[in-house]
XYZ file of C-alpha atoms in Angstrom:
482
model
C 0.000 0.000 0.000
C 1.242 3.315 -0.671
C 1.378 6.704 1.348
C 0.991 10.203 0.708
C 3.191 11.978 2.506
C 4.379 15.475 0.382
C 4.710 18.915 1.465
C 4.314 22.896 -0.239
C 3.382 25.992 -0.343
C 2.081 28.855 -2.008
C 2.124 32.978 -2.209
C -1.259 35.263 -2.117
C -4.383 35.388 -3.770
C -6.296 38.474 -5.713
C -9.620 39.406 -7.029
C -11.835 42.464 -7.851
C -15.227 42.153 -6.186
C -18.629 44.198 -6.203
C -21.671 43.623 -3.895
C -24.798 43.013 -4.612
C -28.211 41.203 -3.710
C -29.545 38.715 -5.046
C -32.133 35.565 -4.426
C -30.361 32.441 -3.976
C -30.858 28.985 -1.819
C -30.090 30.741 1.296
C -32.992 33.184 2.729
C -34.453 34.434 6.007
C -37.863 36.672 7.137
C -37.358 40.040 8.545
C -40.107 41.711 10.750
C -42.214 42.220 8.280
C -42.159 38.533 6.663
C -40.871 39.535 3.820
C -38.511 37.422 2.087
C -34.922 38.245 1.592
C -32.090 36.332 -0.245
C -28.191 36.084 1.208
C -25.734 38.816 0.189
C -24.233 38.277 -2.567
C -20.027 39.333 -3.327
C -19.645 39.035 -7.391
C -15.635 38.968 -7.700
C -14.733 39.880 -11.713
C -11.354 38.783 -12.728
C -8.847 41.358 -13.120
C -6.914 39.267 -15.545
C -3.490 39.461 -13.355
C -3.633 38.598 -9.823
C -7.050 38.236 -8.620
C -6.252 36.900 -5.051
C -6.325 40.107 -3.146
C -10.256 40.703 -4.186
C -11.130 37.761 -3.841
C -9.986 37.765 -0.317
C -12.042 40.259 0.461
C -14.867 39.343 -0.853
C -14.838 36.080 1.284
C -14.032 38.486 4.091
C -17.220 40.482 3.099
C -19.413 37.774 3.113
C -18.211 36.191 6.783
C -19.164 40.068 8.165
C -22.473 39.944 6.121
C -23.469 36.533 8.015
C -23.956 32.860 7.396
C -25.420 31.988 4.103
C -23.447 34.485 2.205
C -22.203 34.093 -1.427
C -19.263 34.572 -3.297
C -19.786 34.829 -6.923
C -17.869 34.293 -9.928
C -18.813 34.965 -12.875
C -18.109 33.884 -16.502
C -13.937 34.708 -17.197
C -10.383 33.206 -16.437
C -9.467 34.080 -12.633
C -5.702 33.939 -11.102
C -5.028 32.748 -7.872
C -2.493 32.422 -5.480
C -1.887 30.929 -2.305
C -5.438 31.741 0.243
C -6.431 30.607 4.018
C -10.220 31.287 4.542
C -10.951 30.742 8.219
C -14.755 29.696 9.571
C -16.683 30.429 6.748
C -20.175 29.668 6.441
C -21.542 30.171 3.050
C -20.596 29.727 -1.040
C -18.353 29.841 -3.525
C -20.497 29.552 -6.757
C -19.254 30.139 -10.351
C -20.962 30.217 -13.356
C -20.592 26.943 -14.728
C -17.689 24.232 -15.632
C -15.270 25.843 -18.375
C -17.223 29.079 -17.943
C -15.481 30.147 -14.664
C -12.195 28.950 -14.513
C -9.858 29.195 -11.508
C -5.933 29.120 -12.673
C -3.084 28.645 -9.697
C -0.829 31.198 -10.033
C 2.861 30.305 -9.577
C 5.287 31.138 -6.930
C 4.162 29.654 -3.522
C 6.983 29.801 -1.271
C 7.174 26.108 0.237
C 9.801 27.690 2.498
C 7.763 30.111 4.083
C 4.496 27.649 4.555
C 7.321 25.524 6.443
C 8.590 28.077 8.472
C 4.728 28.149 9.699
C 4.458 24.211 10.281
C 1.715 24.676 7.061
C 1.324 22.401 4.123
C 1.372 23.492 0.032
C -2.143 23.744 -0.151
C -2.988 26.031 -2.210
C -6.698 27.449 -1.251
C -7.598 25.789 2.129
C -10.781 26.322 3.835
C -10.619 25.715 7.692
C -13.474 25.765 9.712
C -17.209 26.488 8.959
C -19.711 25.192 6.447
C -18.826 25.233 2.990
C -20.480 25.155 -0.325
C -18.058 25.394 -3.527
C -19.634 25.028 -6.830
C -19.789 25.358 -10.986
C -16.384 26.066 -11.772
C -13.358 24.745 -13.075
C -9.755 24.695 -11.162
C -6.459 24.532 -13.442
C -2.952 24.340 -12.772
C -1.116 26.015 -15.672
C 1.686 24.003 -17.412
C 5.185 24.215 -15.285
C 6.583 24.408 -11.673
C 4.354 25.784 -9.278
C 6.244 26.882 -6.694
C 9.770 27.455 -5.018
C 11.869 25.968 -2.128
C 11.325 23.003 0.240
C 12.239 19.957 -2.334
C 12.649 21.890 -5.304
C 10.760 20.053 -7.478
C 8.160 22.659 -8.173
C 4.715 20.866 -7.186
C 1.873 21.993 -4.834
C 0.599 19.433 -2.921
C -3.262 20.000 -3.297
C -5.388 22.325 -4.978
C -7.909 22.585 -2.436
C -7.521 21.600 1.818
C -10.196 20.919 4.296
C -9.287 20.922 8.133
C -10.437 22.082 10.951
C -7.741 23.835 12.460
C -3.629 24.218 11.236
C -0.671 24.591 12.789
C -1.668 28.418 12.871
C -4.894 28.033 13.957
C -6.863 26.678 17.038
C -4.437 23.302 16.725
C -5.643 20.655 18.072
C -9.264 21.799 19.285
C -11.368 18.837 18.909
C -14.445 21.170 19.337
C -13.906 22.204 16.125
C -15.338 21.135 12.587
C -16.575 21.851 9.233
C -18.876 20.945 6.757
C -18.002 20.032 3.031
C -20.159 20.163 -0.123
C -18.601 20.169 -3.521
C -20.880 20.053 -6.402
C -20.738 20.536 -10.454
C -16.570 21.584 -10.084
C -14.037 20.228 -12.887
C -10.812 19.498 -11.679
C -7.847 19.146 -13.671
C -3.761 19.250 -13.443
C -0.279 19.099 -15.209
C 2.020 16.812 -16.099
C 6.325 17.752 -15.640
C 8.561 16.354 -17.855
C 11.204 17.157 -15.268
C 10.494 17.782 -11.740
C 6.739 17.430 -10.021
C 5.750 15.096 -7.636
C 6.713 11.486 -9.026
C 3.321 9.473 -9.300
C 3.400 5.293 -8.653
C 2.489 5.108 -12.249
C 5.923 6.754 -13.291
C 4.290 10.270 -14.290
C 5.316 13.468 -12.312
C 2.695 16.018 -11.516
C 2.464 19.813 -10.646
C 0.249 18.751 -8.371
C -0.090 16.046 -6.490
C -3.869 15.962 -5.457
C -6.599 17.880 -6.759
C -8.887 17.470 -3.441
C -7.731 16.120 0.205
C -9.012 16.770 3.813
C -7.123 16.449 7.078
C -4.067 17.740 8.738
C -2.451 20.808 7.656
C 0.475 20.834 10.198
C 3.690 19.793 10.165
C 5.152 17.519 13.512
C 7.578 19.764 15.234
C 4.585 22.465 15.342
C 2.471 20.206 17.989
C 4.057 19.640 21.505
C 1.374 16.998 22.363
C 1.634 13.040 22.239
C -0.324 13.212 18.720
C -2.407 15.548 16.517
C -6.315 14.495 17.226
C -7.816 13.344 13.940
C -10.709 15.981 12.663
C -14.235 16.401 12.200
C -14.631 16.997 8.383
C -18.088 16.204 6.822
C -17.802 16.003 3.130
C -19.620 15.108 0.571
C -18.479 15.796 -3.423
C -21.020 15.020 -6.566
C -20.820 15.760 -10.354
C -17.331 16.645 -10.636
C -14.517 15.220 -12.896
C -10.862 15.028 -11.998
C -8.152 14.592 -14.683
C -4.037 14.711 -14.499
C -3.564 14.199 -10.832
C -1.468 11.278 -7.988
C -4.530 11.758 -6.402
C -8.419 12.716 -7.074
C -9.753 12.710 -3.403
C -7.532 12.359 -0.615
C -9.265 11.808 2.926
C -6.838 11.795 5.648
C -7.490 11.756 9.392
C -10.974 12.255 10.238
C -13.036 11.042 12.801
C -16.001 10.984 13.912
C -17.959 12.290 10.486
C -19.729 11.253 7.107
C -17.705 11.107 3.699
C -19.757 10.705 0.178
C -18.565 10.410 -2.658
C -20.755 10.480 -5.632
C -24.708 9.850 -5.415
C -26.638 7.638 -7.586
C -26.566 9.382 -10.848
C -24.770 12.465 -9.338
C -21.319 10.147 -9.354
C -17.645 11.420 -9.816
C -15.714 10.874 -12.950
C -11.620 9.939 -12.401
C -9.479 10.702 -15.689
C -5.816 9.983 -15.992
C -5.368 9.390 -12.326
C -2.775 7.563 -10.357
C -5.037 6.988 -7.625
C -8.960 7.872 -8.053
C -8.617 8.436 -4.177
C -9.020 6.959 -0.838
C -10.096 7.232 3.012
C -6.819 7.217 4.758
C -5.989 6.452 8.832
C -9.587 7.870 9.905
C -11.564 6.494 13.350
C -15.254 5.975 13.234
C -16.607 7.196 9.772
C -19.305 6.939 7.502
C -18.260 6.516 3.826
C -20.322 5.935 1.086
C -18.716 5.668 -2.451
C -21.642 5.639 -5.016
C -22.438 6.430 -9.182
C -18.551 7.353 -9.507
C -16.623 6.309 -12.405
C -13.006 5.152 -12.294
C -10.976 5.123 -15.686
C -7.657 3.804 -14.111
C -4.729 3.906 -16.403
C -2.233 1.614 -16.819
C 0.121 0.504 -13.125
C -2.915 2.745 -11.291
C -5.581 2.037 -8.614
C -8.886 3.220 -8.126
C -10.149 3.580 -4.592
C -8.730 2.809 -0.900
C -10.026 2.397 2.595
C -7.110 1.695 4.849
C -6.684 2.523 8.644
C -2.940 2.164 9.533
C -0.635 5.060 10.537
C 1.163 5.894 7.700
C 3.869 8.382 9.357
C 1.509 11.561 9.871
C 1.536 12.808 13.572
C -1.687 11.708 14.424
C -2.925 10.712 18.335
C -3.095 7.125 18.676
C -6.236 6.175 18.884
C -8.720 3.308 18.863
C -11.881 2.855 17.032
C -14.614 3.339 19.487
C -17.419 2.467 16.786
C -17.258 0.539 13.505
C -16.666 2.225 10.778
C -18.987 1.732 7.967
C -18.235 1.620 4.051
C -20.302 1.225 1.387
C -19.051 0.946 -2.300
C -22.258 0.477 -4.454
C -22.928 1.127 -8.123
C -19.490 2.701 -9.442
C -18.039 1.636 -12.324
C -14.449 0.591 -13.229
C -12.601 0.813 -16.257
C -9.619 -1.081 -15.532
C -6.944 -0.635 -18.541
C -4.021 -3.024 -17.196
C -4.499 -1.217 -13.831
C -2.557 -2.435 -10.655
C -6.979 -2.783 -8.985
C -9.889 -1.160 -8.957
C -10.426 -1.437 -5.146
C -8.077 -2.130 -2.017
C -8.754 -2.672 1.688
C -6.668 -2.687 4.276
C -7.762 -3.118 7.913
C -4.822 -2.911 9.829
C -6.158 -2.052 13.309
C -8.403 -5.383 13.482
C -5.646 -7.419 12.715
C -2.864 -6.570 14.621
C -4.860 -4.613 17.640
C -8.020 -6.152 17.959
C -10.054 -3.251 17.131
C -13.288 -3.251 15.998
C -13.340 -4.196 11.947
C -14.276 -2.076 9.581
C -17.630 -3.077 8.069
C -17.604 -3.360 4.301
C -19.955 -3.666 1.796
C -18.959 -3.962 -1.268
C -21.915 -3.997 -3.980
C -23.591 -3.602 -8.026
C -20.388 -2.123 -9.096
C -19.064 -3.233 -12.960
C -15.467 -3.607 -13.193
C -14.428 -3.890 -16.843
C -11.392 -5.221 -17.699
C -9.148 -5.199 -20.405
C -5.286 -5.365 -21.172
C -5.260 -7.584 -18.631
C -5.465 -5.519 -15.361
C -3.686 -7.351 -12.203
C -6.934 -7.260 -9.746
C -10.045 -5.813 -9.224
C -10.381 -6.134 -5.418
C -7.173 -6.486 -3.615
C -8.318 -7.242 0.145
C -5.589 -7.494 2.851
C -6.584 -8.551 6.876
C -9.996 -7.142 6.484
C -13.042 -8.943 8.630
C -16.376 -9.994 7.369
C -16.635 -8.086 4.150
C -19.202 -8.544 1.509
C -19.046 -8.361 -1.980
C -22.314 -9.272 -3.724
C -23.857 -8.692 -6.860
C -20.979 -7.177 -8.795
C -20.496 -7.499 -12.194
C -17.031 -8.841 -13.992
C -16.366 -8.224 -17.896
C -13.386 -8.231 -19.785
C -10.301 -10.148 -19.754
C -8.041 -9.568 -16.423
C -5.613 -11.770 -14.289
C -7.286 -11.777 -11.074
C -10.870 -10.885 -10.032
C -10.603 -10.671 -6.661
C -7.159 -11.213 -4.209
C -8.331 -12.011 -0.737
C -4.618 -12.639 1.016
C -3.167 -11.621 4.456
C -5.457 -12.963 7.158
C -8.672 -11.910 5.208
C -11.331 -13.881 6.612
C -15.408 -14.191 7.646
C -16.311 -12.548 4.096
C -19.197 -13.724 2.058
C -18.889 -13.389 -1.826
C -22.500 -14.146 -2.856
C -24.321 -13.287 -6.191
C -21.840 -11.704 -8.276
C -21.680 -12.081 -12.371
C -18.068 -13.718 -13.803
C -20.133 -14.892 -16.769
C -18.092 -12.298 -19.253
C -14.873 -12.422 -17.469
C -11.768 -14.254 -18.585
C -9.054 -14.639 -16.232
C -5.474 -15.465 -16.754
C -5.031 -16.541 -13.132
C -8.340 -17.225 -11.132
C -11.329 -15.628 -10.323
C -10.477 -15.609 -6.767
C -7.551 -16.109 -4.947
C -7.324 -17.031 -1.252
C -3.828 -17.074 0.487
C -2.708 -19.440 2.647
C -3.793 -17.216 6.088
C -7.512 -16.265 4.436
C -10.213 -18.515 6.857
C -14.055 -18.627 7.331
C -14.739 -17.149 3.756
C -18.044 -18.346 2.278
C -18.641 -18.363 -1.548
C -21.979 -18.028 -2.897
C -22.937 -19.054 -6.300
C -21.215 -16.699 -9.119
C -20.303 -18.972 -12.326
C -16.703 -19.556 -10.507
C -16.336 -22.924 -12.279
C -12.835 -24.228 -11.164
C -11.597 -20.815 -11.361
C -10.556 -20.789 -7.982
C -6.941 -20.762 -6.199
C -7.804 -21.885 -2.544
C -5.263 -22.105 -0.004
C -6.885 -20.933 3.140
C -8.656 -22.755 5.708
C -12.220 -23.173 6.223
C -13.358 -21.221 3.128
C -16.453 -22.696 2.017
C -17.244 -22.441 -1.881
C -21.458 -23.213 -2.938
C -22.794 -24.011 -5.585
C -20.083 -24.722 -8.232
C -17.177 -27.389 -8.078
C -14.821 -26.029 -6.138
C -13.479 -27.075 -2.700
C -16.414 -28.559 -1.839
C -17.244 -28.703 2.026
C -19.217 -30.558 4.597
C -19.282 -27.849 6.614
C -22.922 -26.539 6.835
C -23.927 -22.972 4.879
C -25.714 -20.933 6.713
C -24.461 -19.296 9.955
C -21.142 -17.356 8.758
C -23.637 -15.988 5.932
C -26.243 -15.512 8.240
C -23.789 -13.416 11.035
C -22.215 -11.193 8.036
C -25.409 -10.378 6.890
C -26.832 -9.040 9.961
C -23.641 -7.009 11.162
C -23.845 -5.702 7.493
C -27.856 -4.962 7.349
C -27.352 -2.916 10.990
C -24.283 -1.222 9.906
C -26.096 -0.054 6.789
C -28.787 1.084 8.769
C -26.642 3.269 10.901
C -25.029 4.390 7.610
C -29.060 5.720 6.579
C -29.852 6.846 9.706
C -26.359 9.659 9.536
């Protein structure tokens, strides 16, 4: 499994702004009942450096109240490095490829450093934020100086909910994420950039990631507390990136990703994205398509500490994932999905609870897996569909065990290797139906395979099924009830 772990920084951000009102989503009743929209701050670019007004504008709209907008309209913006602190309203533009956001150049990764901050280039910290209909760019070339000298930022856009400037550590504290309708797209370096596990180097290395925005030596305690983020993202596209969606320690909060038809689309991505080292989450992952490239990987959930300064600290509740109705176009891709559940394994925590559901991989060029599953607990992957011509389906090794794989479609796959593959240290898996055929590599203990000739068992069918099922159908129901 790989880590992020990259620092930056960035220099400051301009933009010419007017006021207005306007009716929008947001509205209230004075005395008289009378209806009466948010304020509204329309920023026009200035075609240089539009940081500066649009600044001010956000700083506008926190005096003016919550609900407040900041407007964009059609036009090519410029921005620099920006910190927007406990804001509770929008960002709206007027439309993908009709308001378009550019970095500008020149963040000083020395100077973020000297604060204990990370490259991000616009971070939002604190509050409740809407950002919407626009596009974000990185121009071709470095884009910015110092630190490793290689010239990449290391995310477009941050989400905490404090920094290493900024009410660190206060647990108290949170924010609330909604990205709609936004188009998302980056630079490849010929020399330079941050090097990507598929061999590219990019100008920047995610386009979207939540979580710490500190470095170590900046927090005196035994460990940075994880964060309360909520965020959701819909309708947006992502292309040229290491990373789409990076979500890094958070606790305690709801992450969606995609709706049904309101789904995500990945582009020319190392890594379509991933919930990383988070405690006691909701994540849904739903409508999203992944195009993974060639010696890429679609989506993560993994839970050990990866080398940021987080607290050490259990899971109090299970966390819940559900991966339903995405689709995977896997072009000789390293997987389309990996899990990794260290804490059950090696701590005894509680195991994550995964469902994993009516998603399509298709396969072609002979990808290496679709779902690579390492010491996860009672899993279940039912009713996906497999198409195309891969080496492994699914690669259930290190200590994997108590899943149930029950009603999925390998009619239209061809597989160089197996359909599934069960290590030696895999136990208690039950297999359910699925046109397997002797397609299977078994080498685990206990694993019980119905209703096709492989490995057939004594052992009765019924109560591992039964127990997965019912930890699944109440952890769903928690996951509705959020």
């Amino acid at each position: 499994m790989k880590r992020i772990i990259f620092l930056t920084t960035v220099v400051a951000l301009l933009f010419s702004c007017s006021k207005t009102d306007i009716d929008e989503p947001f509205s209230g009743i004075d005395l008289k009942a009378k209806k009466v929209g948010p304020e509204v701050f329309v920023v026009t670019p200035g075609g240089v450096d539009d940081t500066p007004a649009l600044c001010q504008a956000f700083d506008d709209a926190k005096a003016a109240g919550p609900g407040s907008v900041v407007k964009l309209v059609e036009g090519e913006y410029h921005v620099g490095y920006m910190e927007v602190y406990d804001f509770f309203g929008s960002l709206k533009g007027a439309g993908k490829g009709r308001t378009i956001i550019t970095v500008l150049p020149g963040m000083d990764i020395d100077a973020l450093w000297a604060q204990g901050l990370v490259g991000c280039q616009i971070k939002f910290v604190g509050g409740d934020v809407y950002l919407s209909h626009f596009t974000i760019q990185t121009p071709p070339g470095p884009l910015s100086t110092g630190g490793p000298g290689t010239g990449y930022i290391y995310s477009l856009l941050n989400f905490s909910s404090f920094n290493a400037v900024y009410e660190l550590g206060n647990e108290s504290r949170s924010i609330n994420v909604v990205i709609d309708n936004v188009s998302f797209k980056g630079q490849r370096m010929e020399a330079g950039g941050y090097e990507g596990y598929a061999g590219y180097n990019y100008n920047c290395a995610i386009a979207v990631r939540t979580g710490l925005d500190c470095f170590p030596r900046t927090y005196s305690g035994p460990g940075v507390p994880r964060e309360k983020i909520d965020f959701k993202i819909t309708n947006c596209d992502f292309d040229t990136f290491c990373y789409g969606v990076a979500l890094e320690g958070m606790q305690d909060c709801m992450a969606t990703i995609g709706k049904q038809n309101q789904g995500n689309t990945f582009n020319n991505i190392d890594q379509g994205g991933g919930l990383f080292d988070s405690r006691n989450m909701r994540l849904l992952v739903e409508g999203n398509t992944f195009n993974v490239p060639p010696g890429s990987y679609g989506w993560d959930v993994a839970d050990y500490q990866y080398g940021m300064p987080f607290e050490s600290k259990p899971e109090t509740e299970v966390t819940i994932c559900s991966i339903q109705n995405n689709v995977f176009n896997l072009v000789n891709s390293f997987y389309g999905m990996y899990f990794y559940n260290e804490r059950q394994f090696l701590y005894g925590e509680k195991p994550i609870a995964l469902q994993i559901k009516n998603n399509q991989f298709n396969m072609s060029e002979i990808p290496q897996y679709c779902l690579y599953s390492v010491a996860t607990e009672g899993m279940v992957i039912r009713n996906n569909k497999f198409c195309g011509h891969g080496y492994r389906a699914l690669h259930l090794v290190t200590y994997s065990s108590n899943g149930l794989v029950l009603g999925n479609n390998f009619t239209n796959a061809e597989m160089d290797n197996a359909v599934a593959y069960l290590s030696a240290s895999t136990k208690d898996w039950t297999f359910v139906g699925g046109n397997l055929g002797e397609m299977v590599i078994n080498y685990g203990t206990n694993n019980i395979f119905t209703g096709y000739n492989v490995n057939q068992s004594e052992a009765p069918f019924g109560q591992t099924i039964v127990d997965n099922l019912q930890a699944t159908k109440e952890a769903l129901l928690k996951l509705k009830m959020h």
